[in-house]
Amino acid sequence: MTLQLRVYVPPHPLIKHWLAVARDAATPSVLFRSAMTELGRWLTYEAAREWLPTQDTTVQSPLGICPATYIDPEVPMAVVPILRAGLGLLEGAQTLLPLASIYHLGLVRDETTLQPSCYLNKLPEKFHPQTRVLITDPMLATGGSIIKAMEELTQRGVDPSLTRIISVVAAPPALQKLGAAYPGLIIYTATIDEQVNERGFIVPGLGDAGDRTFGT
Ligand code: PRP
């Protein structure tokens, strides 16, 4: 079977609602942050399907024994927020994945060349090969940043097929690069926009997610 990048755009009214709030240029930072938190929560909920490791057992209910399924606490879980904007999605993700370790990765694009550089790397030297990794980055534009993040992760033993990316707006250049480099990868995004302009901004997008999240 040939592996292919899978991109899901969950048709959920809560995701659509918070995307609309985030896109609106009149939304102030305080509300934009709420929108990011909610999108982080619902996109993580969608991404967790068939990704969170479970174990089957039985429980004794007050009235009898029945089959039961728990989240497997033995399988390592990690969330990797791509700073700064990925921090906006982190809080919502963390509420659903309270046992996950959080490894911050700070990447910033040069405004002229659009090349990302890394200014903070809190990744461990080596990941357990079974680690489930969730990357949070609201914007996948030219794809430079997410490819850099995937390189840093796979060099440390992360399996792309056990990795999920949540984003808010994804654009074709980033999806093409990810598909070529990591065909087994699965992405959950609130929307796919068609264009990236000459300044590297997704159009219509939602502007600069980092600046809008932090009011800078
Ligand atoms: C933005 C955004 C993504 C990246 C996407 O970050 O949050 O991480 O650009 O662009 P790309 O796909 O073309 O690489 P930015 O570098 O502006 O930093 P910030 O999150 O601190 O604002």
XYZ file of C-alpha atoms in Angstrom, residues 23-150:
128
model
C -10.422 35.060 11.035
C -12.359 38.250 11.897
C -9.906 41.186 11.838
C -12.105 42.941 14.454
C -11.544 40.167 17.042
C -9.392 41.520 19.897
C -6.468 39.521 21.299
C -8.337 38.352 24.387
C -11.039 36.729 22.242
C -8.529 35.516 19.655
C -6.775 33.590 22.440
C -10.093 31.983 23.416
C -10.644 30.998 19.788
C -7.185 29.387 19.664
C -7.818 27.516 22.917
C -11.154 26.185 21.643
C -9.697 25.218 18.273
C -6.858 23.456 20.094
C -9.385 21.544 22.160
C -11.677 20.422 19.315
C -8.930 19.664 16.815
C -7.163 17.558 19.462
C -10.437 15.777 20.171
C -10.730 14.917 16.481
C -7.045 13.964 16.174
C -7.239 11.683 19.203
C -9.494 9.233 17.351
C -7.481 6.116 16.426
C -4.344 7.792 17.784
C -4.694 7.673 21.561
C -3.506 4.254 22.717
C -6.120 2.303 24.657
C -6.245 -0.934 26.575
C -9.269 -3.183 26.980
C -10.180 -4.678 30.307
C -13.257 -5.226 32.455
C -14.718 -3.212 35.314
C -17.013 -4.141 38.111
C -19.978 -1.740 37.887
C -22.404 -1.526 40.817
C -24.558 -4.093 38.987
C -22.105 -6.417 37.259
C -18.910 -6.947 35.333
C -18.652 -5.239 31.944
C -16.026 -4.666 29.255
C -14.132 -1.390 29.577
C -11.533 0.618 27.686
C -8.997 2.966 29.272
C -6.312 5.257 27.850
C -3.073 3.263 28.123
C -0.911 5.143 30.651
C 2.232 3.203 29.655
C 2.508 4.628 26.126
C 4.427 7.934 26.145
C 2.542 10.962 24.864
C 4.080 14.275 23.824
C 2.750 17.632 22.681
C 5.136 19.865 20.737
C 3.914 23.464 20.422
C 5.720 25.477 17.732
C 6.374 28.850 19.361
C 5.007 31.323 19.503
C 1.674 30.791 17.774
C 1.446 27.086 18.611
C 1.166 28.030 22.287
C -2.340 29.310 21.558
C -3.506 25.788 20.714
C -1.639 24.165 23.585
C -4.019 24.896 26.446
C -6.976 23.222 24.726
C -4.825 20.248 23.713
C -3.467 19.866 27.223
C -6.905 19.643 28.817
C -7.550 16.502 26.722
C -4.047 15.045 27.113
C -3.188 15.737 30.756
C -0.525 13.016 30.889
C 1.407 14.255 27.843
C 4.857 15.789 28.214
C 5.155 19.240 26.619
C 8.306 19.890 24.592
C 8.600 23.493 23.369
C 10.139 24.243 19.992
C 10.771 27.905 19.147
C 10.929 28.623 15.413
C 10.790 31.987 13.698
C 10.764 32.816 10.012
C 13.108 35.386 8.566
C 10.733 38.059 7.209
C 12.617 38.339 3.913
C 13.823 34.827 3.102
C 10.948 33.087 4.985
C 13.507 30.523 6.168
C 12.811 29.285 9.713
C 15.454 29.326 12.404
C 15.323 27.626 15.779
C 15.797 29.758 18.925
C 14.543 27.275 21.531
C 14.687 23.489 21.450
C 13.418 21.644 24.528
C 13.102 18.288 22.733
C 14.644 15.282 24.471
C 17.731 13.720 22.858
C 15.772 10.591 22.027
C 12.056 9.773 22.020
C 10.727 6.324 22.848
C 9.856 4.838 19.420
C 6.214 4.317 20.462
C 5.727 7.961 21.525
C 2.530 9.561 20.259
C 3.408 13.121 19.248
C 0.938 15.950 18.677
C 2.392 19.068 17.014
C 0.466 22.317 17.425
C 0.982 25.145 14.908
C -1.997 27.203 13.729
C -0.429 28.228 10.402
C 1.079 25.908 7.783
C 2.068 28.402 5.070
C 5.193 27.840 2.957
C 5.818 24.750 5.091
C 9.357 25.687 6.091
C 8.597 25.718 9.825
C 6.637 22.457 10.001
C 9.241 20.632 7.888
C 11.966 21.907 10.228
C 9.913 20.701 13.211
C 9.408 17.262 11.636
